[in-house]
Short mmCIF file of C-alpha atoms in Angstrom, two decimals:
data_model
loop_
_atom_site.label_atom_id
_atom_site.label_comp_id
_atom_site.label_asym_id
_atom_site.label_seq_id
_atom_site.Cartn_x
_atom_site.Cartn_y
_atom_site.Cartn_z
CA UNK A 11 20.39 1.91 -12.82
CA UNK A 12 18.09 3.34 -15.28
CA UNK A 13 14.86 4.16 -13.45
CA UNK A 14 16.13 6.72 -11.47
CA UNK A 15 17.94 10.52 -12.36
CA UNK A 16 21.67 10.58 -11.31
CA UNK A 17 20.40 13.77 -9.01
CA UNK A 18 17.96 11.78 -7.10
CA UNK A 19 19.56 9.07 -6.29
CA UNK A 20 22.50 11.09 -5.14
CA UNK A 21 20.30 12.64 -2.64
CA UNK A 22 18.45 10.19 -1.62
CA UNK A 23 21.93 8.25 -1.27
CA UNK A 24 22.99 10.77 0.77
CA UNK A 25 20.18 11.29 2.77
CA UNK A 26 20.14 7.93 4.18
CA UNK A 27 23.15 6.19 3.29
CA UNK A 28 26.98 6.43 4.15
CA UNK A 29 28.35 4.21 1.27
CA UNK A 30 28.04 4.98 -2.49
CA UNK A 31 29.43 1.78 -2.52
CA UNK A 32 26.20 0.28 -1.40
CA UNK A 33 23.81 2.38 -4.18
CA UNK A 34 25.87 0.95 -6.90
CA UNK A 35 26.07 -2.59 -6.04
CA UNK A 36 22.23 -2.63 -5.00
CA UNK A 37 21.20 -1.37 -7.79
CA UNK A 38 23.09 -3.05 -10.50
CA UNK A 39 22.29 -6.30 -8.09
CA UNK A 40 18.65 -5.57 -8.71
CA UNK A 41 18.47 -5.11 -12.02
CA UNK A 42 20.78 -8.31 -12.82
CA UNK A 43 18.52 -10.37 -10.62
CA UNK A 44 15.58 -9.46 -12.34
CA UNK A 45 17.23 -9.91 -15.66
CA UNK A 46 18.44 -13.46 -14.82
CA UNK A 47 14.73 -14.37 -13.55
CA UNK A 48 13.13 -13.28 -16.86
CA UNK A 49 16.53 -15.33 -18.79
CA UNK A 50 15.43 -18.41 -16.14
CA UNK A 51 12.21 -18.55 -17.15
CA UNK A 52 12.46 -17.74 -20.69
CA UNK A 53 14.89 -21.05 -20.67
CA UNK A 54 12.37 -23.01 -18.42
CA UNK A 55 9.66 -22.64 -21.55
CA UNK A 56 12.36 -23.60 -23.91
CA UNK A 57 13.12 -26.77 -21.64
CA UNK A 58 9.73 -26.97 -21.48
CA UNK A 59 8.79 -27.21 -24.97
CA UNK A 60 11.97 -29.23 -26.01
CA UNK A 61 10.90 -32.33 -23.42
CA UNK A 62 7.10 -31.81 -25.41
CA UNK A 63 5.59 -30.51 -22.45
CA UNK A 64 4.64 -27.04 -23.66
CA UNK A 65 3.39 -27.06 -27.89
CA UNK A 66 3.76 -23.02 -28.20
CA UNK A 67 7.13 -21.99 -30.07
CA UNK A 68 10.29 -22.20 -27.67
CA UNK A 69 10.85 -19.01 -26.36
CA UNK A 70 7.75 -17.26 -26.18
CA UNK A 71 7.17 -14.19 -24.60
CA UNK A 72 3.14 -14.35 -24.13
CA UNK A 73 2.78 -13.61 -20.53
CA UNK A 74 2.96 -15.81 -17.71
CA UNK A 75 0.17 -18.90 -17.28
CA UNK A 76 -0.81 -19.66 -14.35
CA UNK A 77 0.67 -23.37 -14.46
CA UNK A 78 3.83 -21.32 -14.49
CA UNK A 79 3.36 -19.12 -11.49
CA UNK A 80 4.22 -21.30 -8.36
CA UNK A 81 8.01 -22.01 -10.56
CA UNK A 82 8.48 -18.53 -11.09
CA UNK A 83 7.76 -17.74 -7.79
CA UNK A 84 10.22 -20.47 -6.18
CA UNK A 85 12.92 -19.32 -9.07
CA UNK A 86 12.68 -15.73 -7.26
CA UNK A 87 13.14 -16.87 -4.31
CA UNK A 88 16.42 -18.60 -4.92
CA UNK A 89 17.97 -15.99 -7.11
CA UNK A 90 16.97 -13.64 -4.25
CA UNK A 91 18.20 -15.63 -1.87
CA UNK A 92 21.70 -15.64 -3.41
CA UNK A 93 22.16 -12.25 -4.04
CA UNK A 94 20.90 -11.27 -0.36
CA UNK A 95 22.44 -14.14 1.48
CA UNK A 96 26.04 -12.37 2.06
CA UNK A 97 24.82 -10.02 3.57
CA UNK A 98 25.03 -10.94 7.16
CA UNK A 99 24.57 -8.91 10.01
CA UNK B 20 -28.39 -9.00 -21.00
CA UNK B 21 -24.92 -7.42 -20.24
CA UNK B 22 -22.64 -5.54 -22.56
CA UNK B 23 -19.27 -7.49 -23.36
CA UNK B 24 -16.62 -6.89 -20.87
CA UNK B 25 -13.96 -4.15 -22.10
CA UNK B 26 -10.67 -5.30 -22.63
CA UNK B 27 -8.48 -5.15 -19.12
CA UNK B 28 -4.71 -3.97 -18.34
CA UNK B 29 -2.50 -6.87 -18.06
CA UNK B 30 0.95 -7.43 -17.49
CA UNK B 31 3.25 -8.15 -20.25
CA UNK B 32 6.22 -11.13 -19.38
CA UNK B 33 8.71 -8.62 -18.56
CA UNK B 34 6.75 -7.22 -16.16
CA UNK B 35 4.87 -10.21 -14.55
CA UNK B 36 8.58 -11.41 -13.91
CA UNK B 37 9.58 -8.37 -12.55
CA UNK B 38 6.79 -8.34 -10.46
CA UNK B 39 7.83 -11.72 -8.92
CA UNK B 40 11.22 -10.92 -7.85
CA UNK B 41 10.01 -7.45 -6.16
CA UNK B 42 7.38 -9.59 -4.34
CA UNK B 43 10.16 -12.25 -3.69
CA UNK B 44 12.66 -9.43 -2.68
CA UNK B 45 9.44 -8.26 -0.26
CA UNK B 46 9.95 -11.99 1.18
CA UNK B 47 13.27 -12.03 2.31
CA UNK B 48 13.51 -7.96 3.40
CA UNK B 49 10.54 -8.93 5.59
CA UNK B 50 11.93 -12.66 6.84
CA UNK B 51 15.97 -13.70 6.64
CA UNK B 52 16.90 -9.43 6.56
CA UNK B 53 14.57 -8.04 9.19
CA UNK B 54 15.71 -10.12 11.19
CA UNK B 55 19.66 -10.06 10.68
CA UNK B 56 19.31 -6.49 11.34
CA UNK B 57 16.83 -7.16 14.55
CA UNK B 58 20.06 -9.63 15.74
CA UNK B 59 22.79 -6.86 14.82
CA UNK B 60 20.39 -4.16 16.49
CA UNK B 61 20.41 -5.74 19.94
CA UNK B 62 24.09 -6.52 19.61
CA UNK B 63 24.24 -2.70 19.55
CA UNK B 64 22.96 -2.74 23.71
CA UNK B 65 20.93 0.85 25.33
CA UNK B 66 20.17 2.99 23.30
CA UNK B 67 18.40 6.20 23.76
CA UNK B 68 16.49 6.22 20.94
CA UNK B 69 15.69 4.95 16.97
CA UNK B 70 18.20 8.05 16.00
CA UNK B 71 21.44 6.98 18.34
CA UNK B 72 19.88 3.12 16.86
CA UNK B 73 20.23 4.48 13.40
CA UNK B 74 23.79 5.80 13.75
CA UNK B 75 25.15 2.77 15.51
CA UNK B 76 23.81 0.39 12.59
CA UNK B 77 25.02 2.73 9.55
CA UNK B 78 27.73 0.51 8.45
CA UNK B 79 26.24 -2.59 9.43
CA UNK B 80 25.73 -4.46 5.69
CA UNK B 81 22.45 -6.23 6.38
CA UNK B 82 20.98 -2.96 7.46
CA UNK B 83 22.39 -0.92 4.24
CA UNK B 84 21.18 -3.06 2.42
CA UNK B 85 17.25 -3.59 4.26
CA UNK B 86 17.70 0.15 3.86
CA UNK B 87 18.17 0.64 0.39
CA UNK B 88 15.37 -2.12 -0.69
CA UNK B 89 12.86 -0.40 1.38
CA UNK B 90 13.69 2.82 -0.28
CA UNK B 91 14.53 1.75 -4.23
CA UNK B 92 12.51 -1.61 -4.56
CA UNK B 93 9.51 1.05 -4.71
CA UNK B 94 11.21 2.85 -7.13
CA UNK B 95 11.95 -0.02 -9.26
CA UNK B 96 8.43 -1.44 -9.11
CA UNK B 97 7.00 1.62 -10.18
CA UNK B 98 9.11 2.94 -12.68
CA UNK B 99 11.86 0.02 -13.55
CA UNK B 100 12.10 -1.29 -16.87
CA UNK B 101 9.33 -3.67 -16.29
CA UNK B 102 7.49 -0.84 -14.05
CA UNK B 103 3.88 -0.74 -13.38
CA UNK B 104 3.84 3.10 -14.85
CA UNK B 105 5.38 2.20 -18.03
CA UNK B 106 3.19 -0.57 -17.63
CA UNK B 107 0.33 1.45 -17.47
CA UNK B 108 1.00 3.83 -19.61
CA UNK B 109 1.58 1.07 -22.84
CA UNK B 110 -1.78 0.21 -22.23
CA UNK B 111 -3.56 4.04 -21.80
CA UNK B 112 -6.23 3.26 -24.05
CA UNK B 113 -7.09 0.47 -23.10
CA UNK B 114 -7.83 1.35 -19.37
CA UNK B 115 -9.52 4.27 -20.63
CA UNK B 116 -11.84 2.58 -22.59
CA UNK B 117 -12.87 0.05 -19.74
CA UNK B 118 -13.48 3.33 -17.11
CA UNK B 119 -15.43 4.59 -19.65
CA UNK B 120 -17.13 1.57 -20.27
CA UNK B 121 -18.07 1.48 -16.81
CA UNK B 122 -19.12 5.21 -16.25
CA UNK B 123 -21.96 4.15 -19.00
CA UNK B 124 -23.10 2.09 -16.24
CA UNK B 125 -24.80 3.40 -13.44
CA UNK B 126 -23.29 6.98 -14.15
CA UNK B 127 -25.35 7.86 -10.90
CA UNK B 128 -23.32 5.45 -8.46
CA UNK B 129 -20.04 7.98 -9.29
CA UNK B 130 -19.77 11.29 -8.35
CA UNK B 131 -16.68 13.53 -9.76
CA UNK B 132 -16.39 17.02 -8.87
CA UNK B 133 -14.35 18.36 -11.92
CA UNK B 134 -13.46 21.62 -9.67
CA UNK B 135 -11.87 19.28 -6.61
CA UNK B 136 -9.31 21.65 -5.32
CA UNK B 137 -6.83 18.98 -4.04
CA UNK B 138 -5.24 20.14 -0.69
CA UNK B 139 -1.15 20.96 -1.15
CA UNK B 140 0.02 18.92 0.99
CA UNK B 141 -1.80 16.01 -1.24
CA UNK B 142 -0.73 17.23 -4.12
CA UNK B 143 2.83 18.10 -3.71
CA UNK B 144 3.97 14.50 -1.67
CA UNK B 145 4.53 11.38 -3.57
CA UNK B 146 3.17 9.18 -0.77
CA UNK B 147 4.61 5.44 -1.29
CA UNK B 148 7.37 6.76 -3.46
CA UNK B 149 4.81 7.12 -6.62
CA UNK B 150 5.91 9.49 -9.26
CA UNK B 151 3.21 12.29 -9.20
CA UNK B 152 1.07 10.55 -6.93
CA UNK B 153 -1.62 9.33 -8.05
CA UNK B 154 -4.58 12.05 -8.78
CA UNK B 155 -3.99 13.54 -12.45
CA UNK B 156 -3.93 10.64 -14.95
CA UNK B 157 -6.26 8.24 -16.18
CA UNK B 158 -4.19 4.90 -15.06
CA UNK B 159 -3.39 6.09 -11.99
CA UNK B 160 -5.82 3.69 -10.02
CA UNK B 161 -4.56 0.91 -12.39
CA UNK B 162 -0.93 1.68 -11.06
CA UNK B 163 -2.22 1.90 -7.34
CA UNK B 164 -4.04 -0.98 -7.51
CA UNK B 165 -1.67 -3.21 -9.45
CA UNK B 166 1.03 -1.98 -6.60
CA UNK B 167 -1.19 -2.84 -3.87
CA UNK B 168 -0.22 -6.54 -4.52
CA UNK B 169 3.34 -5.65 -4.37
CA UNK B 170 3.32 -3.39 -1.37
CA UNK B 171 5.34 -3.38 1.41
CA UNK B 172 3.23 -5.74 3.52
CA UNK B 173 2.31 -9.32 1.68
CA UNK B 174 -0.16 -9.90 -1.01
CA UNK B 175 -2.17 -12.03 0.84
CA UNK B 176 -2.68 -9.38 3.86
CA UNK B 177 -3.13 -6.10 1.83
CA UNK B 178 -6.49 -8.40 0.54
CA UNK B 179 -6.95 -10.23 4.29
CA UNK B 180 -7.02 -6.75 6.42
CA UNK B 181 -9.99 -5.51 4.20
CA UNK B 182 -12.01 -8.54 4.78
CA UNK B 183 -11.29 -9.44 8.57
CA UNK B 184 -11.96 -5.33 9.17
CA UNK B 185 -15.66 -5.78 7.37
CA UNK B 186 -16.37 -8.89 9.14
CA UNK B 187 -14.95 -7.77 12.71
CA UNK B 188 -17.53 -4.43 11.70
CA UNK B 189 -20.51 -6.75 10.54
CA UNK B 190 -20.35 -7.79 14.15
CA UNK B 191 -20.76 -4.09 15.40
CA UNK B 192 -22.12 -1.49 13.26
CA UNK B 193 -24.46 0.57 14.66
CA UNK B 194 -26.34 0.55 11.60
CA UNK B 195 -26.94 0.49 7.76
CA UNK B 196 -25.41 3.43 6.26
CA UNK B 197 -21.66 3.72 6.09
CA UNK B 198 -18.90 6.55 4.74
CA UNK B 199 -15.37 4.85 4.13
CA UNK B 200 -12.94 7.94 3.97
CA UNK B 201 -10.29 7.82 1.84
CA UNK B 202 -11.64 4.36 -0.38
CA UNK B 203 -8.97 4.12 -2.85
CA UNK B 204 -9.67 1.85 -5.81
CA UNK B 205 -12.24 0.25 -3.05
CA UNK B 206 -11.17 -2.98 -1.09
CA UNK B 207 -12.37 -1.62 1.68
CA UNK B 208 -16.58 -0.79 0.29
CA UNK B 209 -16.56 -4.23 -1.53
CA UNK B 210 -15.59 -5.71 1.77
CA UNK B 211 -18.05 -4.14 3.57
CA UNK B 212 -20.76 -5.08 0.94
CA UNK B 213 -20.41 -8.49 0.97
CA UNK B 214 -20.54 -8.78 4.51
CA UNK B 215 -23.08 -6.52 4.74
CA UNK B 216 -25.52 -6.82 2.03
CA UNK B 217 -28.07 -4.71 3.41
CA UNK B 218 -26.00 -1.51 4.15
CA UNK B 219 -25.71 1.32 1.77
CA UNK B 220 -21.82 2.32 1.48
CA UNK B 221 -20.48 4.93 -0.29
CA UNK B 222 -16.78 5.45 -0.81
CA UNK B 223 -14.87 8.98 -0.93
CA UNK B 224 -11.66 9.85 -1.88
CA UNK B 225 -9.57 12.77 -3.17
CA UNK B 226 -8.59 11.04 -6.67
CA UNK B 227 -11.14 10.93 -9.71
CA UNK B 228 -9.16 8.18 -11.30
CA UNK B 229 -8.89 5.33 -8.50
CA UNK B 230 -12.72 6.38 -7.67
CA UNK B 231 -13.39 5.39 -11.52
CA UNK B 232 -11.39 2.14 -10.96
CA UNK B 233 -13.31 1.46 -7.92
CA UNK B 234 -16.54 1.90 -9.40
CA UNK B 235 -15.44 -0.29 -12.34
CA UNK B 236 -14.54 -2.87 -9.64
CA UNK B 237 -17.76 -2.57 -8.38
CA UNK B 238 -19.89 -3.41 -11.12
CA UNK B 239 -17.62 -6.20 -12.06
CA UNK B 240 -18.86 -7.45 -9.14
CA UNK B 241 -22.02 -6.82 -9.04
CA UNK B 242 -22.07 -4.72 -5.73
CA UNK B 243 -24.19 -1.89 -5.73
CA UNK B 244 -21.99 0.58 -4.72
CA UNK B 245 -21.62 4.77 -4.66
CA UNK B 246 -18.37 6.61 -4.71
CA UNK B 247 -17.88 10.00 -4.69
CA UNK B 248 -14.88 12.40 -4.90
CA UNK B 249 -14.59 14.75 -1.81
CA UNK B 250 -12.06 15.97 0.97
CA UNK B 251 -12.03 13.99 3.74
CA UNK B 252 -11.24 17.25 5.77
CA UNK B 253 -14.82 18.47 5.46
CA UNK B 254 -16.79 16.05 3.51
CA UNK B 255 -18.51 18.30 1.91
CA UNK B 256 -20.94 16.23 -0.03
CA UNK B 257 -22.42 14.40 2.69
CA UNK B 258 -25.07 16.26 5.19
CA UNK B 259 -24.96 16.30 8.84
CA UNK B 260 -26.38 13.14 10.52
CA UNK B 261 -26.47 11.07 7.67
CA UNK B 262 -24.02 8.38 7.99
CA UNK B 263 -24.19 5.41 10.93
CA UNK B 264 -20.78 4.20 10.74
CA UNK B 265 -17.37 6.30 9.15
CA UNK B 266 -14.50 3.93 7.93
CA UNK B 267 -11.23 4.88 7.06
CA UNK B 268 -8.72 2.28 6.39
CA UNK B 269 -4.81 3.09 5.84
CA UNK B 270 -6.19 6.85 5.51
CA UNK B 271 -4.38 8.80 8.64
CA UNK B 272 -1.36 8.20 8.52
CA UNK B 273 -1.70 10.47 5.43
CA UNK B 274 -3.02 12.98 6.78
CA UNK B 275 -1.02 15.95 8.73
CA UNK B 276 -2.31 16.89 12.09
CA UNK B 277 -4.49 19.67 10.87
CA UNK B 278 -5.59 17.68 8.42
CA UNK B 279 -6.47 14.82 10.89
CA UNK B 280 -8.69 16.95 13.14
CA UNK B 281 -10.86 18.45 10.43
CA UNK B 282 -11.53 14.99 9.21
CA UNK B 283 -12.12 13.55 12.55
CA UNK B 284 -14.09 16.72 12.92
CA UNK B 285 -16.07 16.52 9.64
CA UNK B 286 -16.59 12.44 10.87
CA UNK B 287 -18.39 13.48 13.28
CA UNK B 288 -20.47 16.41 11.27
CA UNK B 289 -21.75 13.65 9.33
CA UNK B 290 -22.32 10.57 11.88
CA UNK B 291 -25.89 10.51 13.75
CA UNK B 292 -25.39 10.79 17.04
CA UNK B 293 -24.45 7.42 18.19
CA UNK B 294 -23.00 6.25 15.20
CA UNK B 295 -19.00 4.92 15.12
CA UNK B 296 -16.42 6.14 13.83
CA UNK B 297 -13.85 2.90 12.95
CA UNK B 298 -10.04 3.77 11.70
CA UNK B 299 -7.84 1.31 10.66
CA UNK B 300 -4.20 2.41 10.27
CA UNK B 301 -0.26 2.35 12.12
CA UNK B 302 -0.21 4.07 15.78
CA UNK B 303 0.62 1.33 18.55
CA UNK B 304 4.16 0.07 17.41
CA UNK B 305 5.64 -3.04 18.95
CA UNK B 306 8.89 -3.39 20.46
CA UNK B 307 10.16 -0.53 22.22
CA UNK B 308 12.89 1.44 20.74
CA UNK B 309 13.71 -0.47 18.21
CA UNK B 310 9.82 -1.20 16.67
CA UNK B 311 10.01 2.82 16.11
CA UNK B 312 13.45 2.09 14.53
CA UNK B 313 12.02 0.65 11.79
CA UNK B 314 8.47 2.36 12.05
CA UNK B 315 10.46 5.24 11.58
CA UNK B 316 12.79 4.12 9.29
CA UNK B 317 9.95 2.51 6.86
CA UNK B 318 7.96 6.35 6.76
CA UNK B 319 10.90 8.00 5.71
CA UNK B 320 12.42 5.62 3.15
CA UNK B 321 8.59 4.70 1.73
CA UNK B 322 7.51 8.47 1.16
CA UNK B 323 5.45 8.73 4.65
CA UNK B 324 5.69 12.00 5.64
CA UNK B 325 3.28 12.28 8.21
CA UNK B 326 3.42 9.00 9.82
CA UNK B 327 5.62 9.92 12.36
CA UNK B 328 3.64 13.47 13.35
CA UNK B 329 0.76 10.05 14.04
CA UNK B 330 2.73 8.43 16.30
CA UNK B 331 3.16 11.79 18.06
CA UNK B 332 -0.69 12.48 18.26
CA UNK B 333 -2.32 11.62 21.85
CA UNK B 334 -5.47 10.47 19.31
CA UNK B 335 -7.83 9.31 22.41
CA UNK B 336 -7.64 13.18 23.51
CA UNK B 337 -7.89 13.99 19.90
CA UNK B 338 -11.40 12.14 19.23
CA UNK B 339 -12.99 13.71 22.34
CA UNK B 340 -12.02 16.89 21.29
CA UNK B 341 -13.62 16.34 17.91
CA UNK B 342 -16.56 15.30 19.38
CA UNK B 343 -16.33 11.45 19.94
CA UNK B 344 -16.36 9.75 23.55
CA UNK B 345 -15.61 6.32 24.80
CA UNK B 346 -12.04 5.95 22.14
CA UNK B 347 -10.81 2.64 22.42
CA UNK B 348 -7.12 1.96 20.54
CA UNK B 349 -5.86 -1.10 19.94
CA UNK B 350 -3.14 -3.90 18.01
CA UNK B 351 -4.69 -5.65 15.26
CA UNK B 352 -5.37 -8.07 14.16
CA UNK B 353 -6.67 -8.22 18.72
CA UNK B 354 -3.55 -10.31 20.47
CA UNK B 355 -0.87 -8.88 18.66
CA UNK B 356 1.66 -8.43 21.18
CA UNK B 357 2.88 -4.90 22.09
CA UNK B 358 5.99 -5.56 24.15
CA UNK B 359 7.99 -7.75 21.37
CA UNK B 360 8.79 -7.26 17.68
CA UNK B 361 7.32 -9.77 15.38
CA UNK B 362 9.20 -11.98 13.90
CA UNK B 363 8.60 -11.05 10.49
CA UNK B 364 8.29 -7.05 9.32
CA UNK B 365 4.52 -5.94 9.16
CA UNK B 366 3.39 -2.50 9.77
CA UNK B 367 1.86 -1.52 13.20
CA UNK B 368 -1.47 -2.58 12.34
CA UNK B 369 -4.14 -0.16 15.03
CA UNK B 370 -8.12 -0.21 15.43
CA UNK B 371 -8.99 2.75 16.32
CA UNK B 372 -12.62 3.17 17.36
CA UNK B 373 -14.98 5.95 18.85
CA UNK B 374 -18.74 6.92 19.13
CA UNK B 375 -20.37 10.40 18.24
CA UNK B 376 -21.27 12.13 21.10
CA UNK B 377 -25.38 13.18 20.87
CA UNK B 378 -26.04 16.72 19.54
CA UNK B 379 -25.76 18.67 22.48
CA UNK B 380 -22.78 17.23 23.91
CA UNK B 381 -20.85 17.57 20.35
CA UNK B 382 -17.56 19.96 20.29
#
């Protein structure tokens, strides 16, 4: 993870958590989630614009339109859903 | 004719998307986690409190990892690659230029006191896990507000509460001029002035930069609005008797005890006698033991540092020693149930009311 120092999340580990184990995962889960959402949609424009229904160049990176959000949103949602669905109580 | 609207912060793809999946991440903590750890908590049978609670479920999986979300998804939103302070901070000039834009306008509707001694405890807690809070730079209100829609309860109801509070208060305000302590970037004012158009409200807070981004808010909305920056423990800008109703929404629970009776105290300095005091914040918690498992859990993992001194707090005896009589405490939004969890996470939402004792009946 690269939005936290090594110190502080050491401590904070520590504070409130047993397992390393479960720092590392959960944060390398988190930031591979959110990398394959921004990949998913960045592919969904490209889709997009190859099947004609979007004329800007494949691939762009403007921000998101609002035709967009309610896909994003259910794309989260499953790629959430299957990093957080193992673990069961 | 009015100027041309400044150019506003806006979030670039990276960061819209990572904004999605923390507010999709909020979804499932909240819904399919909660309440694996709610089944795997009752599995663990009497307990004699949230502490024996918390060392029973330590290894449990669903609970490290509700845990650790609660804790680092704040972290990550703020300050992840596609943080809202990096965010922010890419687009400095920009959010400087439409504050300033804005103090042009009606310069008299915003009052900063450039020699604001902020309290310590203020200044030296990063409440919601913010790096450096946010009081000392110029996007700081930006950041708050932009995190607001991302915050640990949903989007929808950190907009609803502030509009259901100023109708539910349209219906009982004992009259025109109103005080909301502690107004942030200002859902709270706006609320109340478009419910109640004739009222004069005037928003405080500690922080000169999310009082500039609630003033901008303001006039983008045409409400005619004053904010002005001051200490909630003594209001010190606002006379005696001059206020008819004190709000304060999501504003205790930040405050440590001593903190909490001067402003209670200095709420009732400046309400006529008569007038209401109406808080809106977390003290009745649902579902026993276990509600103050996670009550508990949430203020330590989300930067809280005083919400659990709240819980502590016998607040009716607290009001009438600050001066207020007839203190009625209750869930909201009224019906929620007290003697179950909900079946989704939300925070202990509380309306917390009292009335000004008259002059010579005032502690």
């Amino acid at each position: 993870m690269t939005f936290q120092s090594e110190g502080q999340r050491s401590a904070e580990s520590e504070r409130f958590f047993a397992d390393r184990s479960v720092d590392a995962l959960m944060g390398s889960a988190l930031s591979l989630t959110t990398e394959l959402l921004l990949l998913s949609v960045r592919q969904h424009r490209i889709e997009e614009a190859v099947r004609g229904r979007d004329s800007r160049p494949a691939g762009g990176e403007v921000p998101l339109r609002p035709a967009e959000r309610d896909w994003v949103r259910d794309r989260a949602d499953q790629v959430v859903a299957a990093w957080l669905d193992p673990f069961g109580g | 004719m009015s100027p041309p609207a400044a150019p506003a912060p806006s979030l670039d793809l990276r960061e819209d998307v990572q904004r999605e999946l923390v507010l999709a991440t909020r979804r499932y903590w909240a819904g399919p986690l909660y309440r694996r750890v709610v089944a795997g908590a009752r599995r663990v049978g009497p307990v004699s409190g949230p502490d024996e609670l918390e060392r029973a479920l330590a290894r449990m999986p669903a609970y490290q990892a509700f845990g650790w979300l609660e804790q680092h998804l704040q972290t990550f939103k703020y300050t992840g690659p596609g943080g809202l302070m990096p965010a922010a901070e890419r687009q400095r000039q920009v959010i400087e230029a439409m504050l300033a834009a804005s103090e042009g306008r009606h310069p008299e509707r915003l009052v900063l006191d450039p020699a604001m001694r902020l309290p310590d405890y203020y200044r030296d807690t990063d409440f919601h896990l913010v790096p450096g809070g946010i009081h000392s730079r110029s996007w700081d209100g930006v950041v708050y507000e932009w995190a607001a829609g991302t915050a640990t309860m949903m989007q929808n109801e950190s907009t609803d509460v502030h509009d259901s509070l100023a109708r539910y208060l349209a219906t009982v305000t004992p009259g025109r001029r109103i005080l909301d302590v502690g107004c942030g970037f200002g859902p709270t004012v706006r609320a109340l002035a478009r419910a109640l158009p004739e009222a004069t409200v005037t928003g405080c807070d500690l922080s000169a930069p999310v009082l500039r981004l609630a003033h901008h808010r303001a006039l983008a909305e045409a409400l005619t609005l004053r904010f002005v920056q001051a200490n909630g423990e003594d209001l010190g800008p606002f006379p005696d008797r001059s206020v008819d109703l004190v709000t304060a929404t999501m504003f205790i629970h930040e405050l440590p005890p001593p903190a909490l009776r001067a402003m209670l105290r200095a709420a009732r300095r400046v309400l006529r006698p008569g007038g209401r005091l109406v808080v809106l914040d977390f003290y009745l918690v649902p579902g026993g033991t276990l509600g103050r498992f996670f009550h508990l859990g949430h203020a330590r993992r989300n930067g809280e540092p005083f919400m659990p001194a709240l819980l502590e707090l016998d607040l009716p005896a607290e009001l009438r020693a600050a001066g207020f009589s007839a203190p009625q405490i209750s869930p909201y939004p009224p019906g929620q149930p007290l003697d179950r969890l909900p079946e989704s996470w939300r925070l202990p939402w509380t309306l917390i009311e009292a009335e000004a004792l008259g002059g010579s009946d005032a502690a």
